[in-house]
Amino acid sequence: MSQSNPGGEESDFKQKLNNLDQWLKNIVQPSSLPKNNPATPTPVPDPKAPTSSQQPNALQPKNKRPFNKVNKNSMNTNTSVAPNAKPSFFNRREKNAKPAFFKKGKLRIIPLGGLEEVGKNMMVFEYDKDIIIVDMGFQFPEEDMLGIDYVLPDVSYLMERKQNIRGVFLTHGHLDHIGGIPYLLPRLGFPMVYGAPLTMGFVKKQLEEFRLNALARTRVFDPKEKRWIFTFVYP
């Protein structure tokens, strides 16, 4: 029978520990540190080269770095655009420049009813001295409006400019859009009323009930066609 040698096993174990210790040292040793290379010469500083204090942004705190002062008077304020230049995000129309359509006058949009309420829809578009009206409806009274049948828009602004009204254009035939026609047309001098066939059928029925069909002027048009009404195109 062979007998084990305890001294030999202990020496083998120590040798393995030494090998493991050497391997760990090689792994843990930082590789980023530069190694001393005797063959590499040490660079000699140039006396004419600027020092770190002379370089504006080299290794200086941010609060001590110099900055270039800009003279506002020397800045180029010319924002004119070449005639053939393509519009971009940084090449927009100047604030004071106006499109060609508004050279002679201003467009005013005046709501006489229908905003934040149900009924009484009526909108006025005024450009220079031309006025068109979109819809002419009424509103049914509220519970606290005793003795009132209908509520009509205030047309005092239009009554003073009735000679400038070029037409009334109706969007559809609901009473909140056409219900005020028999009451307001006589006050405005019976301007021309434009609308689609079904809408104008309702309007003519209203005018007959109020016996205004002989005085009122109506015109049916195709919604797909365009008509020039002075400075406006409808639809």
Coordinates of C-alpha atoms in Angstrom, one line a residue:
M1 CA 0.0 0.0 0.0
S2 CA 1.2 3.5 -0.9
Q3 CA 1.3 6.1 1.8
S4 CA 0.4 9.8 1.2
N5 CA 3.0 12.4 1.6
P6 CA 1.5 15.3 3.7
G7 CA 4.5 17.5 3.1
G8 CA 4.2 17.2 -0.7
E9 CA 0.5 18.1 -0.7
E10 CA 1.2 21.2 1.5
S11 CA 3.9 22.4 -0.9
D12 CA 1.6 21.9 -3.9
F13 CA -1.2 23.9 -2.2
K14 CA 1.2 26.8 -1.4
Q15 CA 2.4 26.8 -5.0
K16 CA -1.2 27.1 -6.2
L17 CA -1.9 30.0 -3.8
N18 CA 1.2 31.8 -5.0
N19 CA 0.1 31.4 -8.6
L20 CA -3.4 32.6 -7.8
D21 CA -2.0 35.6 -6.0
Q22 CA 0.2 36.5 -8.9
W23 CA -2.7 36.2 -11.3
L24 CA -4.9 38.5 -9.2
K25 CA -2.1 41.1 -9.1
N26 CA -1.8 41.1 -12.8
I27 CA -5.6 41.5 -13.2
V28 CA -6.0 44.2 -10.6
Q29 CA -3.0 46.3 -11.7
P30 CA -4.3 49.4 -13.5
S31 CA -3.4 49.3 -17.2
S32 CA -4.2 53.0 -17.8
L33 CA -1.1 54.2 -15.9
P34 CA 1.7 55.1 -18.3
K35 CA 4.7 52.8 -18.0
N36 CA 8.2 54.3 -17.7
N37 CA 9.8 53.9 -21.1
P38 CA 13.5 54.9 -21.0
A39 CA 13.6 55.0 -24.8
T40 CA 11.0 57.8 -24.9
P41 CA 12.6 61.3 -24.5
T42 CA 11.0 63.8 -22.2
P43 CA 9.6 66.8 -24.3
V44 CA 11.3 70.1 -23.7
P45 CA 8.9 73.1 -23.3
D46 CA 9.1 75.8 -25.9
P47 CA 9.8 79.2 -24.3
K48 CA 7.9 81.0 -27.2
A49 CA 4.7 78.9 -26.7
P50 CA 1.9 80.6 -24.8
T51 CA 1.4 79.5 -21.3
S52 CA -1.9 78.2 -19.9
S53 CA -2.7 81.6 -18.5
Q54 CA -2.5 83.1 -22.0
Q55 CA -4.8 80.5 -23.6
P56 CA -8.4 81.7 -23.2
N57 CA -10.2 78.4 -22.6
A58 CA -7.4 76.1 -21.5
L59 CA -7.8 74.7 -18.0
Q60 CA -9.5 77.8 -16.5
P61 CA -12.6 77.9 -14.4
K62 CA -15.8 78.8 -16.3
N63 CA -16.4 81.9 -14.3
K64 CA -12.9 83.3 -15.1
R65 CA -12.9 82.5 -18.9
P66 CA -12.9 85.6 -21.1
F67 CA -15.7 86.2 -23.5
N68 CA -16.1 88.2 -26.7
K69 CA -18.2 91.3 -26.3
V70 CA -20.5 91.9 -29.2
N71 CA -21.2 95.4 -30.3
K72 CA -24.9 95.7 -31.1
N73 CA -24.2 98.6 -33.5
S74 CA -21.9 96.4 -35.6
M75 CA -24.5 93.6 -35.9
N76 CA -26.1 93.2 -39.3
T77 CA -29.8 94.1 -39.0
N78 CA -30.6 93.7 -42.7
T79 CA -33.4 91.1 -42.8
S80 CA -34.3 91.6 -46.4
V81 CA -34.9 88.4 -48.4
A82 CA -33.7 87.7 -51.9
P83 CA -36.6 87.6 -54.4
N84 CA -35.8 84.0 -55.4
A85 CA -35.0 82.8 -51.9
K86 CA -37.1 79.9 -50.6
P87 CA -39.0 80.4 -47.4
S88 CA -37.6 78.6 -44.4
F89 CA -37.9 78.6 -40.6
F90 CA -35.4 81.4 -40.3
N91 CA -36.5 83.2 -43.4
R92 CA -40.0 84.5 -42.7
R93 CA -42.0 87.5 -43.7
E94 CA -41.2 90.6 -41.8
K95 CA -43.7 91.7 -39.1
N96 CA -44.5 95.0 -40.9
A97 CA -44.9 93.4 -44.3
K98 CA -48.5 92.9 -45.4
P99 CA -49.9 90.5 -48.1
A100 CA -51.1 92.0 -51.3
F101 CA -54.8 91.4 -50.5
F102 CA -54.7 93.9 -47.6
K103 CA -53.0 96.8 -49.3
K104 CA -56.1 98.8 -49.8
G105 CA -58.1 98.1 -46.6
K106 CA -58.7 95.9 -43.6
L107 CA -60.9 92.9 -43.1
R108 CA -63.3 93.1 -40.2
I109 CA -65.1 90.1 -38.8
I110 CA -68.0 91.1 -36.6
P111 CA -70.1 88.4 -34.9
L112 CA -73.6 89.7 -34.2
G113 CA -74.8 86.4 -32.6
G114 CA -74.2 82.7 -32.3
L115 CA -71.0 82.9 -30.2
E116 CA -71.3 80.9 -26.9
E117 CA -75.0 80.6 -27.4
V118 CA -77.4 78.4 -29.3
G119 CA -79.3 80.4 -32.0
K120 CA -79.2 84.0 -33.4
N121 CA -76.4 83.0 -35.8
M122 CA -75.2 86.0 -37.8
M123 CA -71.7 87.0 -38.9
V124 CA -70.5 90.1 -40.7
F125 CA -67.5 90.3 -43.0
E126 CA -66.5 93.9 -43.9
Y127 CA -63.6 94.7 -46.3
D128 CA -63.1 98.3 -47.2
K129 CA -66.6 99.4 -48.0
D130 CA -68.0 96.0 -49.0
I131 CA -70.1 94.0 -46.4
I132 CA -71.4 90.5 -46.7
I133 CA -73.6 88.7 -44.1
V134 CA -73.4 85.0 -43.3
D135 CA -76.7 83.7 -41.9
M136 CA -79.5 85.6 -40.3
G137 CA -81.2 83.6 -37.6
F138 CA -83.1 84.1 -34.4
Q139 CA -83.1 82.6 -31.0
F140 CA -85.9 81.2 -29.0
P141 CA -86.5 83.0 -25.7
E142 CA -85.3 81.7 -22.3
E143 CA -87.7 80.8 -19.5
D144 CA -87.3 84.2 -17.8
M145 CA -88.1 86.2 -21.1
L146 CA -91.8 86.5 -20.6
G147 CA -93.9 87.9 -23.5
I148 CA -91.0 87.6 -26.0
D149 CA -91.5 85.4 -29.1
Y150 CA -88.0 85.6 -30.7
V151 CA -84.6 87.1 -29.9
L152 CA -83.0 88.8 -32.9
P153 CA -79.4 90.0 -33.4
D154 CA -78.7 93.7 -33.0
V155 CA -78.2 95.1 -36.6
S156 CA -77.8 98.8 -35.7
Y157 CA -74.3 98.7 -37.1
L158 CA -75.6 97.4 -40.4
M159 CA -78.5 99.8 -40.6
E160 CA -76.0 102.7 -40.8
R161 CA -74.2 100.9 -43.6
K162 CA -77.0 99.3 -45.5
Q163 CA -75.8 100.7 -48.8
N164 CA -72.6 98.7 -48.5
I165 CA -74.2 95.3 -48.0
R166 CA -73.4 93.2 -51.0
G167 CA -75.4 90.1 -50.0
V168 CA -76.6 87.6 -47.4
F169 CA -75.2 84.1 -47.6
L170 CA -77.0 81.2 -45.9
T171 CA -75.2 78.1 -44.8
H172 CA -78.3 75.9 -44.2
G173 CA -82.0 76.1 -43.5
H174 CA -82.3 75.8 -39.8
L175 CA -84.3 78.6 -38.1
D176 CA -81.3 79.6 -35.9
H177 CA -79.7 80.5 -39.2
I178 CA -82.6 81.8 -41.4
G179 CA -85.3 82.6 -38.9
G180 CA -84.5 86.3 -38.7
I181 CA -84.8 87.0 -42.5
P182 CA -88.4 88.2 -42.5
Y183 CA -87.7 90.6 -39.6
L184 CA -84.2 91.9 -40.6
L185 CA -84.3 92.1 -44.4
P186 CA -86.7 95.2 -44.4
R187 CA -84.4 97.0 -41.9
L188 CA -81.4 96.4 -44.2
G189 CA -83.0 97.5 -47.5
F190 CA -83.6 93.9 -48.9
P191 CA -80.1 92.9 -49.9
M192 CA -79.7 89.9 -52.2
V193 CA -80.0 86.6 -50.4
Y194 CA -77.9 83.6 -51.7
G195 CA -78.4 80.0 -50.7
A196 CA -78.6 76.4 -51.8
P197 CA -81.8 75.1 -53.4
L198 CA -83.2 73.4 -50.2
T199 CA -82.3 76.4 -48.0
M200 CA -83.8 78.9 -50.4
G201 CA -87.0 76.8 -50.5
F202 CA -87.5 77.4 -46.8
V203 CA -86.6 81.1 -47.2
K204 CA -89.2 81.7 -50.0
K205 CA -91.9 80.0 -47.8
Q206 CA -91.1 82.4 -45.0
L207 CA -91.2 85.4 -47.3
E208 CA -94.6 84.4 -48.6
E209 CA -96.0 84.1 -45.1
F210 CA -94.8 87.7 -44.3
R211 CA -95.8 88.9 -47.8
L212 CA -92.3 90.0 -48.6
N213 CA -91.7 87.8 -51.7
A214 CA -92.3 90.7 -54.0
L215 CA -89.7 92.9 -52.3
A216 CA -87.1 90.4 -51.4
R217 CA -84.3 89.4 -53.9
T218 CA -83.2 85.8 -53.7
R219 CA -80.8 83.7 -55.8
V220 CA -80.2 80.0 -55.8
F221 CA -76.6 78.9 -56.6
D222 CA -74.7 75.6 -56.9
P223 CA -72.4 75.1 -53.9
K224 CA -69.7 73.9 -56.2
E225 CA -69.5 77.1 -58.2
K226 CA -67.6 80.3 -57.3
R227 CA -69.1 83.7 -57.5
W228 CA -67.4 87.1 -57.3
I229 CA -69.3 89.4 -54.9
F230 CA -67.3 92.6 -55.2
T231 CA -64.1 91.8 -53.2
F232 CA -65.4 88.5 -51.9
V233 CA -65.5 85.1 -53.5
Y234 CA -68.3 82.7 -52.4
P235 CA -68.2 79.9 -51.5

